[in-house]
PDB file of C-alpha atoms in Angstrom:
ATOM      1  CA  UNK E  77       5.614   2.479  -2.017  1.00 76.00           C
ATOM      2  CA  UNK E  78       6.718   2.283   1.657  1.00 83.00           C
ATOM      3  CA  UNK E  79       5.850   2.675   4.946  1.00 80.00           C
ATOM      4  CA  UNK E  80       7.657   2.179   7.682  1.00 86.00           C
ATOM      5  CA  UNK E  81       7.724   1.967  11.708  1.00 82.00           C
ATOM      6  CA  UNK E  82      10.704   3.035  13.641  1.00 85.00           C
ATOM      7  CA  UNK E  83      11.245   2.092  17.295  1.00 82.00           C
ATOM      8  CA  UNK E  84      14.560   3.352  19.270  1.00 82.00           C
ATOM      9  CA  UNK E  85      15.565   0.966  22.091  1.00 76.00           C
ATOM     10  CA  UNK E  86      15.790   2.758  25.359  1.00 75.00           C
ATOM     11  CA  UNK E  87      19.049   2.870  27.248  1.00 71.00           C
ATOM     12  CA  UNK E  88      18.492  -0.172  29.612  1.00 65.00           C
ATOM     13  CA  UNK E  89      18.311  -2.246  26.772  1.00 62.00           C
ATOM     14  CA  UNK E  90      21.972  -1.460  25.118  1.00 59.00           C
ATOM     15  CA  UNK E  91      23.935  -2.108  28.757  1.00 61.00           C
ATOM     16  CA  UNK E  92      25.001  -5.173  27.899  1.00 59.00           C
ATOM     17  CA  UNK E  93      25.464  -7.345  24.818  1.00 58.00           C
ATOM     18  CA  UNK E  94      23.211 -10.496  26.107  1.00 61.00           C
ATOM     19  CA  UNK E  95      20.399  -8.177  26.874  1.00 60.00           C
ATOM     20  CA  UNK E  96      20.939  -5.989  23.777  1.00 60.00           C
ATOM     21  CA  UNK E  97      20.587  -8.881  21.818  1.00 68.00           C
ATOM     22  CA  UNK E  98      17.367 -10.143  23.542  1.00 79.00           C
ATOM     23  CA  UNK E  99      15.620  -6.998  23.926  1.00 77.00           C
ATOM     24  CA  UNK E 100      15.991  -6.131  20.246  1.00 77.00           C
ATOM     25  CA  UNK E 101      14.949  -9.830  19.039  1.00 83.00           C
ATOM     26  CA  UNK E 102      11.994  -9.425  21.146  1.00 85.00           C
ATOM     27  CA  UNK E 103      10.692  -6.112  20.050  1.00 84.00           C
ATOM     28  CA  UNK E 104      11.917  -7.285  16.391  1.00 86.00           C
ATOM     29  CA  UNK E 105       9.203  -9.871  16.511  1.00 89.00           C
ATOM     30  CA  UNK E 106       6.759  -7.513  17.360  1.00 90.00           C
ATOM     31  CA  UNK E 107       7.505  -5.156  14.986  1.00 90.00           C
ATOM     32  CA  UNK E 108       7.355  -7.790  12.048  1.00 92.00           C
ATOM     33  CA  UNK E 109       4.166  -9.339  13.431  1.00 92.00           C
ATOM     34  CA  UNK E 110       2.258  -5.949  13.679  1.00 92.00           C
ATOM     35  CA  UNK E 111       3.294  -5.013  10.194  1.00 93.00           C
ATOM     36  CA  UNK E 112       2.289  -8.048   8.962  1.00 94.00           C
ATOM     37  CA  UNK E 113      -0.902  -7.756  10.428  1.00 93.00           C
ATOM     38  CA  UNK E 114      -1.741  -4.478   8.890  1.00 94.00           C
ATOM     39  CA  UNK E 115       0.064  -5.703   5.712  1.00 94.00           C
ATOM     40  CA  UNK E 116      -3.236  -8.406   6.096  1.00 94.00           C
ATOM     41  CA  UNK E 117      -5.530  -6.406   6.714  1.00 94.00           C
ATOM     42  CA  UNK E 118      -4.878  -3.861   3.755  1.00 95.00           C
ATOM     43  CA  UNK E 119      -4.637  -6.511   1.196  1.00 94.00           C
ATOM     44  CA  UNK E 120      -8.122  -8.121   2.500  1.00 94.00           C
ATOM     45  CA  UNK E 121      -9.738  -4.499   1.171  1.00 93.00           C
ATOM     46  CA  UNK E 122      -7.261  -4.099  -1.745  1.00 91.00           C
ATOM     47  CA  UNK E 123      -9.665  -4.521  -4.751  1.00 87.00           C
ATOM     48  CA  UNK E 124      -7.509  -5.907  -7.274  1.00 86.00           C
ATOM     49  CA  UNK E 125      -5.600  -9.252  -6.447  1.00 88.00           C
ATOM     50  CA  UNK E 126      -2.317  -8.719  -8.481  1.00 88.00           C
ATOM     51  CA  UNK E 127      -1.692  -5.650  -5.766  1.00 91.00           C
ATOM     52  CA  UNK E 128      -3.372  -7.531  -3.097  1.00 92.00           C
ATOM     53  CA  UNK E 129      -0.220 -10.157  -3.410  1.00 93.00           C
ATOM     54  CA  UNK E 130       2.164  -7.731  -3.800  1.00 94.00           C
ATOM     55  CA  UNK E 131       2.593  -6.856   0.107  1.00 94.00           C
ATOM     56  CA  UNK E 132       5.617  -7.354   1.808  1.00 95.00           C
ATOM     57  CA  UNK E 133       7.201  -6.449   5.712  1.00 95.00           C
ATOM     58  CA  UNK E 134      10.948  -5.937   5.476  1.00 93.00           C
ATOM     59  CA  UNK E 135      13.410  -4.660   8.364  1.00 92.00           C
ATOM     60  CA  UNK E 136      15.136  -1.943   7.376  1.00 91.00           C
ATOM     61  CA  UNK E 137      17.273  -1.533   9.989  1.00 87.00           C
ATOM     62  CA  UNK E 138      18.747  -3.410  13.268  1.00 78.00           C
ATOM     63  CA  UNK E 139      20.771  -0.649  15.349  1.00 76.00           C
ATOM     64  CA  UNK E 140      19.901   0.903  18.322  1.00 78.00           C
ATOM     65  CA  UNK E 141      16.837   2.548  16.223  1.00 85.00           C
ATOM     66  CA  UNK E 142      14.699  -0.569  14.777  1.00 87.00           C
ATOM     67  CA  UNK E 143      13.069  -0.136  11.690  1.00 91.00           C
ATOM     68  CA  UNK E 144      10.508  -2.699   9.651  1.00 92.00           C
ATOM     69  CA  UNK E 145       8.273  -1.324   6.445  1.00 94.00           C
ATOM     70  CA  UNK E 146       5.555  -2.415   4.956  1.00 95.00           C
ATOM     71  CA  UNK E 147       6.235  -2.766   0.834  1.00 93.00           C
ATOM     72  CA  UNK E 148       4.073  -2.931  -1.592  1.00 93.00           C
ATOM     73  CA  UNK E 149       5.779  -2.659  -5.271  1.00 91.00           C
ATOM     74  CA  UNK E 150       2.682  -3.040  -7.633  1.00 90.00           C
ATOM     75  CA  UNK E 151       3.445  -0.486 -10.071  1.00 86.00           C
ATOM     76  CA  UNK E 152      -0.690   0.425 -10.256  1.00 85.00           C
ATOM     77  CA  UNK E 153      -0.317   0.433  -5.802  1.00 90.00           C
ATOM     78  CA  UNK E 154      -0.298   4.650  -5.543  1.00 88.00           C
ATOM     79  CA  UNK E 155      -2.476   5.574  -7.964  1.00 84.00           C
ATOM     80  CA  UNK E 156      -5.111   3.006  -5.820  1.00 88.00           C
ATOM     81  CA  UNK E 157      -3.817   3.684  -2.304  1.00 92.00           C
ATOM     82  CA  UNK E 158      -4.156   7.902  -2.955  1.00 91.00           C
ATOM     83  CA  UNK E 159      -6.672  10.103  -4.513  1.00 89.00           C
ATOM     84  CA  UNK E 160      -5.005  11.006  -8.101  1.00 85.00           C
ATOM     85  CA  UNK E 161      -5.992  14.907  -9.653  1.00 84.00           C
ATOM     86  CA  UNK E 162      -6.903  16.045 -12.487  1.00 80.00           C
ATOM     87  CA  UNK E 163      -4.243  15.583 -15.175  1.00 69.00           C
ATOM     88  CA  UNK E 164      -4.696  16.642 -19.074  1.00 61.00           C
ATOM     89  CA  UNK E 165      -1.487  16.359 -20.333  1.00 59.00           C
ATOM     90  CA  UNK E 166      -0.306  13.563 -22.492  1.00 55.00           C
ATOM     91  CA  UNK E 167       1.324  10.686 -20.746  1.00 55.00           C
ATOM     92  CA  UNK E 168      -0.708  11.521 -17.142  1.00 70.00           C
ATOM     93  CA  UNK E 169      -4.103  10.206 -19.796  1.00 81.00           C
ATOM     94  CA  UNK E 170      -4.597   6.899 -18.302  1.00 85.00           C
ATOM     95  CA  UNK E 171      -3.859   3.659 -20.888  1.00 87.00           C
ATOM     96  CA  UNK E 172      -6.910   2.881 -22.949  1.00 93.00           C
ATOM     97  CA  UNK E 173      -6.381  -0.974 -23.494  1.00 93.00           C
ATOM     98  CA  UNK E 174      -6.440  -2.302 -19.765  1.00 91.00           C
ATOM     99  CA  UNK E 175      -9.815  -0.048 -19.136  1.00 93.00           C
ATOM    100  CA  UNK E 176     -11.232  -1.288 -22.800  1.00 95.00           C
ATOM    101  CA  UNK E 177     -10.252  -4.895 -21.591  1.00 94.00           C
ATOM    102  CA  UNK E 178     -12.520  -4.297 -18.689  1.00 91.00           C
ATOM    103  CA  UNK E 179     -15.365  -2.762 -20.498  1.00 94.00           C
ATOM    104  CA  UNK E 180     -15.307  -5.926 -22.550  1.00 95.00           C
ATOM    105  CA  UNK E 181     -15.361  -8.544 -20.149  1.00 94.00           C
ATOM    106  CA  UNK E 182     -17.867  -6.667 -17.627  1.00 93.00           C
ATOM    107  CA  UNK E 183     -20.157  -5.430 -19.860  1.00 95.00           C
ATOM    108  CA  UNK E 184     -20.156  -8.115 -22.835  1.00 96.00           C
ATOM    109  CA  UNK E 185     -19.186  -5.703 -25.808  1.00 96.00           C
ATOM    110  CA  UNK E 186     -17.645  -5.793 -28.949  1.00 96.00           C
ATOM    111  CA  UNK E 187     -14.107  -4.924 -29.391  1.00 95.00           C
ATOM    112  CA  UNK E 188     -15.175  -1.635 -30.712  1.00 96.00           C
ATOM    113  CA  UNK E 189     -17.431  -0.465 -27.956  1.00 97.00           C
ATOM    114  CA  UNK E 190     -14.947  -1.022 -25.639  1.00 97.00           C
ATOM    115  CA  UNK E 191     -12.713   0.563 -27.298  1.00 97.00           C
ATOM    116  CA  UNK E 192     -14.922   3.655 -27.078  1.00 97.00           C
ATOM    117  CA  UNK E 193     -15.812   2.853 -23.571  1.00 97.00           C
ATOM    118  CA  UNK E 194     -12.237   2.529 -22.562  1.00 95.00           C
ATOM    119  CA  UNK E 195     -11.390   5.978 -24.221  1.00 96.00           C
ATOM    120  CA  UNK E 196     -14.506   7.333 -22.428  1.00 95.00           C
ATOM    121  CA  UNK E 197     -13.384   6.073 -18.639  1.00 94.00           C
ATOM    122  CA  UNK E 198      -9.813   7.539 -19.602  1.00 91.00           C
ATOM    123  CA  UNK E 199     -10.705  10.773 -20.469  1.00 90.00           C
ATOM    124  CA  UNK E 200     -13.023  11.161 -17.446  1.00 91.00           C
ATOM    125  CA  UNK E 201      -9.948   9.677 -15.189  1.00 89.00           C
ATOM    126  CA  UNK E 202      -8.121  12.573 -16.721  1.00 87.00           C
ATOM    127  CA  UNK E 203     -10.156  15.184 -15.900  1.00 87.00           C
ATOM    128  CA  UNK E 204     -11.870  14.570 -12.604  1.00 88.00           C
ATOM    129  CA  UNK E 205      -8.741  11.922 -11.531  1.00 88.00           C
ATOM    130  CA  UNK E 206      -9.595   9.234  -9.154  1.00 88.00           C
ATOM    131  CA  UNK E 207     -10.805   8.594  -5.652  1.00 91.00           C
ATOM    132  CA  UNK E 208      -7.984   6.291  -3.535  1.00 92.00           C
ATOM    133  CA  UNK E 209      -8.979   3.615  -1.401  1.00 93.00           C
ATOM    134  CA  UNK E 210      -6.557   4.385   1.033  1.00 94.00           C
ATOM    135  CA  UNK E 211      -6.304   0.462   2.007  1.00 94.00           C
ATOM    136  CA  UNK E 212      -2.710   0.785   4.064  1.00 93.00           C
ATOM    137  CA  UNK E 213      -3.924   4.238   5.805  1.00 92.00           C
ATOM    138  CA  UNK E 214      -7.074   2.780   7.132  1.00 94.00           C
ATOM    139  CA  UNK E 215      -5.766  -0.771   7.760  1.00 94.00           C
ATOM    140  CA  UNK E 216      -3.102   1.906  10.048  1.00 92.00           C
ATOM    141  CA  UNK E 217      -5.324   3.224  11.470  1.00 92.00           C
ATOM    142  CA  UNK E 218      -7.450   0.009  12.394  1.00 91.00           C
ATOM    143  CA  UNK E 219      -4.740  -1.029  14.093  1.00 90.00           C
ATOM    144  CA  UNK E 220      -2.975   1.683  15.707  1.00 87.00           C
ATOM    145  CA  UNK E 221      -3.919   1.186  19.202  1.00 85.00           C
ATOM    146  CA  UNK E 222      -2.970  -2.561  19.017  1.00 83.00           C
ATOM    147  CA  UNK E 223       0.132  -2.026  17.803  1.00 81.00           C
ATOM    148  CA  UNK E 224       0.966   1.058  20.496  1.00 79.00           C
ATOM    149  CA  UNK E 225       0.003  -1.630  23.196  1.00 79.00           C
ATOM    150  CA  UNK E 226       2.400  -4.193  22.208  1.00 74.00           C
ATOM    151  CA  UNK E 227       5.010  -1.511  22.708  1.00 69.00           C
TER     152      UNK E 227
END
């Protein structure tokens, strides 16, 4: 998943090749350092480490539109960063092993309980779906005024 911040250099800048050159470095730098700010911030409230690491801030593009993203290519990263519906048909039912795994380890039970317990969460997760955390969205929108004022 990607998002990404966009920035066209105004006219001034692109006159000449020494200031072209400048200019863009310059907002460049910003760009990246915002990003990675907000790339920071969301993976201090991302609650599972694996996705947590899994940020990255990548320029896209270097013309006279300047373009940086934030990445983040954790296969699990959606389904945490939106709200997920209700979904009953077959491969939409959440995997039972990684949420019988958890049962285990957080509540202390046997291999069959959590087996049951994992099957339990799933089918629940399949019909209510899940609530997102929205980590990148509100680490956004955190930071959207410091980011306007370095521009």
């Amino acid at each position: 998943m990607t998002w990404s911040l966009q920035l066209e250099l105004p006219s001034y800048a692109t006159q000449s090749a020494d200031t072209r050159g400048n200019y863009r470095n310059s907002v460049g730098r910003s760009m990246r350092r915002s990003l990675e700010r907000i790339a920071g911030r969301a993976a201090s409230s991302t609650p599972f480490p694996r996705v947590a690491e899994a940020y990255s801030v990548e320029q896209l593009s270097a013309g006279p539109v300047i373009e940086y993203a934030i990445r983040n290519d954790s296969e699990i990263f959606p389904f945490i960063e939106d709200d997920t519906a209700a979904h009953y048909i077959g491969p939409h039912f959440p995997p039972i092993a990684p949420l019988a795994l958890w049962a285990q380890r957080k509540f202390g039970l046997s291999t069959t309980e959590s087996r049951r317990v994992g099957y339990l969460i799933a089918r629940k997760i399949a019909q209510r779906g899940t609530k997102g955390a929205f980590m990148l969205r509100n680490a956004w929108n955190q930071s959207r005024s410091e980011v306007s004022a370095s521009f």
